[in-house]
Amino acid sequence: MKNTKQLIDFNNYKPSDDLLSGRVILVTGAGDGIGRAAAMSYAHHGATVILLGRTVKKLEKLYDEILAAGGPRPSIVHMDLAKAQGEHYQALIDGLTDEFGRLDGLLHNAGILGDMTPIEHYDIATWQRVLHVNLTAVFVLTRSMMPLLKASADASVVMVSSGVGRRGRAYWGAYAVSKFGIEGLTQVLADETESHDNLRVNCLNPGATRTQMRYMVRPGEDRDKLKRPEEIMAPYVFLMGPDSRGVHGQSIDCQPSRG
Ligand code: NDP
């Protein structure tokens, strides 16, 4: 998988307001941070957004904000990816099949940090939870959504990685390893779907961004120096729309890498 920092000049990417009109896009971890900004952006550009998350109140607030901003009516999927079982995924498949018959975009944004601690002392249950939410659930959801994605005329799967998913760093533990897994999953799936003209699979590295997760990593950091989620949305929108047709198996940085 190539690292396409120079794929497009995102500073000058100005997508039209209706770029995603008519598309159905599922965003995991939509209630907060980068996922919330992505869901708002997709709705702003005309997509019907499926808001998946574990905290209903946050999803309901976002739902209201999307409608108040004039976006298409979204849907809420209350699902905890740490606990979801086969029947929960099946209910999601059934709901999307009945309502839309396809899925045009899948943003695997949800993630957890786990502990910042040496491997020697890493809590085993935490390790398993992080690997499950950040990697295994991404695999299960992707696998579940494949028939709906293949039913789309132009589908895009976007995984979310991290700088520590490309080069390991001390104390990032399960989080870093899970993101290496995401880079790998992107490559494997992209290779397997190479011949599907209507399906692209790519990976984004947001870089250091002003969210709760980043605050947990570096609580003392000057947050004003970090980009807000809304400021890194160009690649998120680009990959979901028709402008990224033919972009496949790429690992893209949203900003000069820091984290
Ligand atoms: P946040 O912690 O701010 O938000 C994470 C979102 O994921 C929340 O909405 C959270 O839900 C949701 N989530 C967590 N666990 C689950 C679960 N078990 N089931 C369903 N939803 C869940 O993180 P960011 O916005 O910062 O990160 C988004 C993505 O970007 C992550 O994949 C992260 O690894 C990646 N990233 C972030 C960077 C940064 O600097 N912020 C840098 C590099 C990568 P709830 O609101 O209920 O807690």
mmCIF file of C-alpha atoms and ligand atoms in Angstrom:
data_model
loop_
_atom_site.group_PDB
_atom_site.id
_atom_site.type_symbol
_atom_site.label_atom_id
_atom_site.label_comp_id
_atom_site.label_asym_id
_atom_site.label_seq_id
_atom_site.Cartn_x
_atom_site.Cartn_y
_atom_site.Cartn_z
ATOM 1 C CA MET A 1 0.000 0.000 0.000
ATOM 2 C CA LYS A 2 1.438 3.343 -1.009
ATOM 3 C CA ASN A 3 1.475 6.301 1.330
ATOM 4 C CA THR A 4 -0.037 8.978 -0.866
ATOM 5 C CA LYS A 5 0.634 12.194 0.981
ATOM 6 C CA GLN A 6 0.746 13.981 -2.362
ATOM 7 C CA LEU A 7 -2.283 12.253 -3.848
ATOM 8 C CA ILE A 8 -4.243 15.476 -3.926
ATOM 9 C CA ASP A 9 -3.793 18.976 -2.549
ATOM 10 C CA PHE A 10 -6.442 18.808 0.154
ATOM 11 C CA ASN A 11 -5.884 22.447 1.119
ATOM 12 C CA ASN A 12 -7.380 23.389 -2.216
ATOM 13 C CA TYR A 13 -10.008 20.640 -2.460
ATOM 14 C CA LYS A 14 -13.389 22.367 -2.621
ATOM 15 C CA PRO A 15 -16.126 19.742 -2.985
ATOM 16 C CA SER A 16 -19.532 20.918 -4.149
ATOM 17 C CA ASP A 17 -22.345 20.997 -1.573
ATOM 18 C CA ASP A 18 -24.143 18.173 -3.384
ATOM 19 C CA LEU A 19 -21.062 15.961 -3.853
ATOM 20 C CA LEU A 20 -22.543 13.153 -1.764
ATOM 21 C CA SER A 21 -26.167 13.695 -2.695
ATOM 22 C CA GLY A 22 -28.150 10.447 -2.753
ATOM 23 C CA ARG A 23 -25.410 8.451 -1.027
ATOM 24 C CA VAL A 24 -25.967 6.358 2.083
ATOM 25 C CA ILE A 25 -22.942 6.456 4.397
ATOM 26 C CA LEU A 26 -22.437 4.596 7.669
ATOM 27 C CA VAL A 27 -20.133 6.249 10.225
ATOM 28 C CA THR A 28 -19.000 4.345 13.317
ATOM 29 C CA GLY A 29 -18.256 6.302 16.472
ATOM 30 C CA ALA A 30 -20.355 9.118 15.038
ATOM 31 C CA GLY A 31 -21.254 10.679 18.373
ATOM 32 C CA ASP A 32 -18.012 12.438 19.154
ATOM 33 C CA GLY A 33 -14.684 13.734 17.885
ATOM 34 C CA ILE A 34 -13.667 13.084 14.296
ATOM 35 C CA GLY A 35 -16.597 10.753 13.584
ATOM 36 C CA ARG A 36 -19.072 13.434 14.566
ATOM 37 C CA ALA A 37 -17.400 15.973 12.269
ATOM 38 C CA ALA A 38 -17.336 13.430 9.430
ATOM 39 C CA ALA A 39 -21.044 12.655 9.829
ATOM 40 C CA MET A 40 -21.865 16.386 9.802
ATOM 41 C CA SER A 41 -19.714 16.926 6.716
ATOM 42 C CA TYR A 42 -21.248 14.013 4.849
ATOM 43 C CA ALA A 43 -24.744 15.289 5.621
ATOM 44 C CA HIS A 44 -23.724 18.802 4.616
ATOM 45 C CA HIS A 45 -22.668 17.389 1.242
ATOM 46 C CA GLY A 46 -26.019 15.667 0.799
ATOM 47 C CA ALA A 47 -25.526 12.139 2.155
ATOM 48 C CA THR A 48 -27.990 10.214 4.262
ATOM 49 C CA VAL A 49 -25.824 9.276 7.217
ATOM 50 C CA ILE A 50 -26.231 6.210 9.402
ATOM 51 C CA LEU A 51 -24.963 7.274 12.818
ATOM 52 C CA LEU A 52 -23.557 4.251 14.654
ATOM 53 C CA GLY A 53 -22.338 4.604 18.216
ATOM 54 C CA ARG A 54 -22.642 3.451 21.793
ATOM 55 C CA THR A 55 -23.939 6.635 23.461
ATOM 56 C CA VAL A 56 -27.485 7.336 22.277
ATOM 57 C CA LYS A 57 -27.660 10.857 23.722
ATOM 58 C CA LYS A 58 -24.709 11.990 21.615
ATOM 59 C CA LEU A 59 -26.194 10.406 18.498
ATOM 60 C CA GLU A 60 -29.586 12.035 19.121
ATOM 61 C CA LYS A 61 -27.964 15.444 19.555
ATOM 62 C CA LEU A 62 -26.102 14.987 16.280
ATOM 63 C CA TYR A 63 -29.284 13.773 14.580
ATOM 64 C CA ASP A 64 -31.036 17.006 15.604
ATOM 65 C CA GLU A 65 -28.102 19.134 14.469
ATOM 66 C CA ILE A 66 -28.005 17.493 11.049
ATOM 67 C CA LEU A 67 -31.717 18.123 10.560
ATOM 68 C CA ALA A 68 -31.439 21.698 11.864
ATOM 69 C CA ALA A 69 -28.644 22.322 9.339
ATOM 70 C CA GLY A 70 -30.926 21.139 6.533
ATOM 71 C CA GLY A 71 -29.250 17.763 5.939
ATOM 72 C CA PRO A 72 -31.091 14.613 4.851
ATOM 73 C CA ARG A 73 -32.757 12.742 7.724
ATOM 74 C CA PRO A 74 -30.101 10.444 9.257
ATOM 75 C CA SER A 75 -30.617 7.135 11.054
ATOM 76 C CA ILE A 76 -29.335 6.131 14.470
ATOM 77 C CA VAL A 77 -27.832 2.707 15.131
ATOM 78 C CA HIS A 78 -27.164 2.113 18.795
ATOM 79 C CA MET A 79 -24.375 -0.438 18.853
ATOM 80 C CA ASP A 80 -21.486 -1.008 21.222
ATOM 81 C CA LEU A 81 -18.766 -2.508 19.042
ATOM 82 C CA ALA A 82 -17.114 -4.019 22.097
ATOM 83 C CA LYS A 83 -20.193 -6.151 22.764
ATOM 84 C CA ALA A 84 -22.070 -6.542 19.477
ATOM 85 C CA GLN A 85 -22.943 -10.096 18.509
ATOM 86 C CA GLY A 86 -24.083 -11.753 15.299
ATOM 87 C CA GLU A 87 -27.730 -10.795 15.814
ATOM 88 C CA HIS A 88 -26.851 -7.109 16.161
ATOM 89 C CA TYR A 89 -24.947 -7.139 12.874
ATOM 90 C CA GLN A 90 -27.793 -9.061 11.231
ATOM 91 C CA ALA A 91 -30.318 -6.475 12.444
ATOM 92 C CA LEU A 92 -28.156 -3.751 10.891
ATOM 93 C CA ILE A 93 -27.935 -5.657 7.592
ATOM 94 C CA ASP A 94 -31.710 -6.209 7.583
ATOM 95 C CA GLY A 95 -32.463 -2.566 8.393
ATOM 96 C CA LEU A 96 -30.184 -1.207 5.649
ATOM 97 C CA THR A 97 -31.422 -3.775 3.136
ATOM 98 C CA ASP A 98 -35.066 -2.885 3.800
ATOM 99 C CA GLU A 99 -34.547 0.872 3.779
ATOM 100 C CA PHE A 100 -31.901 1.386 1.094
ATOM 101 C CA GLY A 101 -30.922 -1.936 -0.481
ATOM 102 C CA ARG A 102 -27.299 -0.797 -0.611
ATOM 103 C CA LEU A 103 -24.535 1.040 1.214
ATOM 104 C CA ASP A 104 -22.397 3.637 -0.595
ATOM 105 C CA GLY A 105 -19.916 4.487 2.127
ATOM 106 C CA LEU A 106 -18.523 2.931 5.303
ATOM 107 C CA LEU A 107 -16.287 4.986 7.601
ATOM 108 C CA HIS A 108 -14.662 2.849 10.290
ATOM 109 C CA ASN A 109 -13.936 5.713 12.650
ATOM 110 C CA ALA A 110 -14.738 4.309 16.116
ATOM 111 C CA GLY A 111 -11.699 3.542 18.206
ATOM 112 C CA ILE A 112 -10.410 3.354 21.739
ATOM 113 C CA LEU A 113 -6.979 4.146 23.119
ATOM 114 C CA GLY A 114 -6.521 1.565 25.848
ATOM 115 C CA ASP A 115 -3.553 2.007 28.156
ATOM 116 C CA MET A 116 -0.367 3.950 27.519
ATOM 117 C CA THR A 117 1.971 1.505 29.180
ATOM 118 C CA PRO A 118 4.879 -0.850 28.406
ATOM 119 C CA ILE A 119 4.026 -4.205 26.838
ATOM 120 C CA GLU A 120 5.579 -5.825 29.906
ATOM 121 C CA HIS A 121 2.812 -4.407 32.100
ATOM 122 C CA TYR A 122 -0.045 -4.180 29.608
ATOM 123 C CA ASP A 123 -3.355 -5.403 31.027
ATOM 124 C CA ILE A 124 -4.481 -8.440 29.032
ATOM 125 C CA ALA A 125 -8.217 -7.689 29.153
ATOM 126 C CA THR A 126 -7.577 -4.131 27.951
ATOM 127 C CA TRP A 127 -5.403 -5.495 25.130
ATOM 128 C CA GLN A 128 -8.230 -7.764 24.002
ATOM 129 C CA ARG A 129 -10.829 -4.988 24.198
ATOM 130 C CA VAL A 130 -8.708 -2.578 22.143
ATOM 131 C CA LEU A 131 -7.928 -5.190 19.486
ATOM 132 C CA HIS A 132 -11.597 -6.117 19.368
ATOM 133 C CA VAL A 133 -13.033 -2.591 18.982
ATOM 134 C CA ASN A 134 -10.271 -1.179 16.772
ATOM 135 C CA LEU A 135 -9.667 -4.173 14.512
ATOM 136 C CA THR A 136 -11.897 -7.238 14.885
ATOM 137 C CA ALA A 137 -15.131 -5.208 14.879
ATOM 138 C CA VAL A 138 -13.900 -3.417 11.747
ATOM 139 C CA PHE A 139 -13.426 -6.796 10.079
ATOM 140 C CA VAL A 140 -16.840 -8.093 11.218
ATOM 141 C CA LEU A 141 -18.682 -4.933 10.159
ATOM 142 C CA THR A 142 -16.903 -4.850 6.793
ATOM 143 C CA ARG A 143 -17.655 -8.524 6.196
ATOM 144 C CA SER A 144 -21.314 -7.947 7.128
ATOM 145 C CA MET A 145 -21.641 -4.950 4.834
ATOM 146 C CA MET A 146 -19.962 -6.441 1.743
ATOM 147 C CA PRO A 147 -23.182 -7.507 -0.042
ATOM 148 C CA LEU A 148 -24.689 -4.034 0.524
ATOM 149 C CA LEU A 149 -21.482 -2.324 -0.600
ATOM 150 C CA LYS A 150 -21.377 -4.457 -3.733
ATOM 151 C CA ALA A 151 -24.972 -3.437 -4.439
ATOM 152 C CA SER A 152 -23.855 0.199 -4.697
ATOM 153 C CA ALA A 153 -22.910 1.809 -8.011
ATOM 154 C CA ASP A 154 -19.957 3.542 -6.352
ATOM 155 C CA ALA A 155 -19.008 2.344 -2.868
ATOM 156 C CA SER A 156 -16.148 3.458 -0.646
ATOM 157 C CA VAL A 157 -14.753 1.807 2.489
ATOM 158 C CA VAL A 158 -12.574 4.075 4.610
ATOM 159 C CA MET A 159 -10.561 2.673 7.507
ATOM 160 C CA VAL A 160 -8.886 4.912 10.105
ATOM 161 C CA SER A 161 -5.272 4.355 11.038
ATOM 162 C CA SER A 162 -2.671 6.346 12.959
ATOM 163 C CA GLY A 163 0.980 7.305 12.744
ATOM 164 C CA VAL A 164 1.715 4.607 15.325
ATOM 165 C CA GLY A 165 0.078 2.106 12.988
ATOM 166 C CA ARG A 166 2.908 2.639 10.542
ATOM 167 C CA ARG A 167 5.824 2.928 12.939
ATOM 168 C CA GLY A 168 5.509 1.470 16.407
ATOM 169 C CA ARG A 169 6.265 3.683 19.377
ATOM 170 C CA ALA A 170 6.917 2.803 23.005
ATOM 171 C CA TYR A 171 3.875 2.569 25.311
ATOM 172 C CA TRP A 172 1.221 2.765 22.565
ATOM 173 C CA GLY A 173 0.632 -0.965 23.079
ATOM 174 C CA ALA A 174 -2.586 -2.490 21.751
ATOM 175 C CA TYR A 175 -3.651 0.762 20.070
ATOM 176 C CA ALA A 176 -0.557 0.828 17.836
ATOM 177 C CA VAL A 177 -0.828 -2.879 17.085
ATOM 178 C CA SER A 178 -4.522 -2.537 16.203
ATOM 179 C CA LYS A 179 -3.703 0.266 13.773
ATOM 180 C CA PHE A 180 -0.965 -1.838 12.128
ATOM 181 C CA GLY A 181 -3.783 -4.366 11.720
ATOM 182 C CA ILE A 182 -5.991 -1.721 10.095
ATOM 183 C CA GLU A 183 -3.272 -0.888 7.578
ATOM 184 C CA GLY A 184 -2.993 -4.622 6.862
ATOM 185 C CA LEU A 185 -6.747 -5.166 6.617
ATOM 186 C CA THR A 186 -6.963 -2.273 4.152
ATOM 187 C CA GLN A 187 -4.242 -3.799 1.979
ATOM 188 C CA VAL A 188 -5.715 -7.299 2.028
ATOM 189 C CA LEU A 189 -9.261 -6.142 1.268
ATOM 190 C CA ALA A 190 -8.058 -3.712 -1.393
ATOM 191 C CA ASP A 191 -6.133 -6.504 -3.100
ATOM 192 C CA GLU A 192 -9.132 -8.837 -2.951
ATOM 193 C CA THR A 193 -11.453 -6.214 -4.447
ATOM 194 C CA GLU A 194 -9.025 -4.928 -7.077
ATOM 195 C CA SER A 195 -11.281 -6.126 -9.890
ATOM 196 C CA HIS A 196 -14.448 -4.518 -8.441
ATOM 197 C CA ASP A 197 -14.686 -1.221 -10.310
ATOM 198 C CA ASN A 198 -17.514 -0.048 -8.054
ATOM 199 C CA LEU A 199 -15.753 -0.548 -4.726
ATOM 200 C CA ARG A 200 -12.689 1.225 -3.360
ATOM 201 C CA VAL A 201 -10.948 0.616 -0.037
ATOM 202 C CA ASN A 202 -8.575 3.094 1.553
ATOM 203 C CA CYS A 203 -7.164 4.141 4.865
ATOM 204 C CA LEU A 204 -6.855 7.594 6.469
ATOM 205 C CA ASN A 205 -4.475 8.786 9.141
ATOM 206 C CA PRO A 206 -6.101 11.869 10.724
ATOM 207 C CA GLY A 207 -2.898 13.046 12.434
ATOM 208 C CA ALA A 208 -2.968 14.822 15.784
ATOM 209 C CA THR A 209 -6.495 16.216 16.163
ATOM 210 C CA ARG A 210 -8.245 18.065 18.995
ATOM 211 C CA THR A 211 -10.480 15.347 20.457
ATOM 212 C CA GLN A 212 -11.044 13.583 23.737
ATOM 213 C CA MET A 213 -8.787 10.728 22.645
ATOM 214 C CA ARG A 214 -5.896 13.061 21.912
ATOM 215 C CA TYR A 215 -6.438 14.765 25.276
ATOM 216 C CA MET A 216 -6.082 11.377 26.978
ATOM 217 C CA VAL A 217 -2.712 10.857 25.239
ATOM 218 C CA ARG A 218 -1.301 14.332 25.875
ATOM 219 C CA PRO A 219 -3.326 16.130 28.578
ATOM 220 C CA GLY A 220 -0.740 18.899 28.977
ATOM 221 C CA GLU A 221 -0.536 19.763 25.295
ATOM 222 C CA ASP A 222 -1.581 23.187 23.985
ATOM 223 C CA ARG A 223 -4.871 22.186 22.344
ATOM 224 C CA ASP A 224 -5.042 25.438 20.373
ATOM 225 C CA LYS A 225 -2.123 24.173 18.285
ATOM 226 C CA LEU A 226 -4.080 21.098 17.178
ATOM 227 C CA LYS A 227 -6.411 20.982 14.213
ATOM 228 C CA ARG A 228 -10.080 20.662 15.057
ATOM 229 C CA PRO A 229 -11.878 17.667 13.504
ATOM 230 C CA GLU A 230 -13.784 20.022 11.177
ATOM 231 C CA GLU A 231 -10.461 21.237 9.757
ATOM 232 C CA ILE A 232 -9.314 17.817 8.525
ATOM 233 C CA MET A 233 -12.474 16.803 6.687
ATOM 234 C CA ALA A 234 -11.319 17.272 3.077
ATOM 235 C CA PRO A 235 -9.849 13.738 2.689
ATOM 236 C CA TYR A 236 -12.855 12.231 4.507
ATOM 237 C CA VAL A 237 -15.237 13.853 2.032
ATOM 238 C CA PHE A 238 -12.991 13.215 -0.965
ATOM 239 C CA LEU A 239 -12.796 9.470 -0.330
ATOM 240 C CA MET A 240 -16.584 9.129 -0.040
ATOM 241 C CA GLY A 241 -17.394 10.973 -3.250
ATOM 242 C CA PRO A 242 -16.979 10.378 -6.975
ATOM 243 C CA ASP A 243 -13.751 12.418 -7.157
ATOM 244 C CA SER A 244 -11.881 9.509 -5.547
ATOM 245 C CA ARG A 245 -12.993 6.900 -8.098
ATOM 246 C CA GLY A 246 -9.968 4.753 -8.910
ATOM 247 C CA VAL A 247 -8.183 5.607 -5.642
ATOM 248 C CA HIS A 248 -7.766 2.181 -4.098
ATOM 249 C CA GLY A 249 -5.532 0.583 -1.482
ATOM 250 C CA GLN A 250 -4.046 3.898 -0.394
ATOM 251 C CA SER A 251 -2.998 5.069 3.050
ATOM 252 C CA ILE A 252 -3.542 8.801 3.147
ATOM 253 C CA ASP A 253 -2.380 11.399 5.662
ATOM 254 C CA CYS A 254 -4.876 14.130 6.537
ATOM 255 C CA GLN A 255 -2.114 16.417 7.789
ATOM 256 C CA PRO A 256 1.667 16.382 8.123
ATOM 257 C CA SER A 257 2.127 13.441 10.476
ATOM 258 C CA ARG A 258 2.470 13.933 14.234
ATOM 259 C CA GLY A 259 0.312 11.360 15.733
HETATM 260 P P1 NDP B 1 -12.794 10.066 20.291
HETATM 261 O O1 NDP B 1 -12.423 9.281 21.492
HETATM 262 O O2 NDP B 1 -12.970 11.512 20.417
HETATM 263 O O3 NDP B 1 -14.126 9.450 19.642
HETATM 264 C C1 NDP B 1 -14.206 8.078 19.407
HETATM 265 C C2 NDP B 1 -15.611 7.724 19.007
HETATM 266 O O4 NDP B 1 -15.671 6.275 18.911
HETATM 267 C C3 NDP B 1 -16.634 8.140 20.042
HETATM 268 O O5 NDP B 1 -17.814 8.597 19.399
HETATM 269 C C4 NDP B 1 -16.904 6.846 20.810
HETATM 270 O O6 NDP B 1 -18.184 6.743 21.375
HETATM 271 C C5 NDP B 1 -16.767 5.838 19.676
HETATM 272 N N1 NDP B 1 -16.547 4.493 20.243
HETATM 273 C C6 NDP B 1 -15.563 4.103 21.074
HETATM 274 N N2 NDP B 1 -15.739 2.843 21.436
HETATM 275 C C7 NDP B 1 -16.869 2.410 20.821
HETATM 276 C C8 NDP B 1 -17.589 1.198 20.825
HETATM 277 N N3 NDP B 1 -17.199 0.167 21.574
HETATM 278 N N4 NDP B 1 -18.704 1.094 20.098
HETATM 279 C C9 NDP B 1 -19.139 2.140 19.349
HETATM 280 N N5 NDP B 1 -18.502 3.326 19.316
HETATM 281 C C10 NDP B 1 -17.385 3.460 20.051
HETATM 282 O O7 NDP B 1 -11.685 9.697 19.194
HETATM 283 P P2 NDP B 1 -11.173 10.523 17.928
HETATM 284 O O8 NDP B 1 -12.302 11.235 17.308
HETATM 285 O O9 NDP B 1 -9.970 11.243 18.304
HETATM 286 O O10 NDP B 1 -10.693 9.316 16.986
HETATM 287 C C11 NDP B 1 -11.419 8.842 15.884
HETATM 288 C C12 NDP B 1 -10.546 7.863 15.132
HETATM 289 O O11 NDP B 1 -9.370 8.538 14.688
HETATM 290 C C13 NDP B 1 -10.084 6.692 15.973
HETATM 291 O O12 NDP B 1 -10.072 5.523 15.184
HETATM 292 C C14 NDP B 1 -8.667 7.084 16.346
HETATM 293 O O13 NDP B 1 -7.870 5.953 16.601
HETATM 294 C C15 NDP B 1 -8.222 7.828 15.119
HETATM 295 N N6 NDP B 1 -7.119 8.780 15.326
HETATM 296 C C16 NDP B 1 -7.298 9.889 16.094
HETATM 297 C C17 NDP B 1 -6.263 10.779 16.269
HETATM 298 C C18 NDP B 1 -6.406 12.040 17.089
HETATM 299 O O14 NDP B 1 -5.406 12.753 17.273
HETATM 300 N N7 NDP B 1 -7.572 12.372 17.602
HETATM 301 C C19 NDP B 1 -4.944 10.558 15.637
HETATM 302 C C20 NDP B 1 -4.863 9.343 14.864
HETATM 303 C C21 NDP B 1 -5.925 8.505 14.722
HETATM 304 P P3 NDP B 1 -18.579 7.540 22.723
HETATM 305 O O15 NDP B 1 -18.779 8.943 22.281
HETATM 306 O O16 NDP B 1 -19.811 6.882 23.156
HETATM 307 O O17 NDP B 1 -17.425 7.376 23.659
#
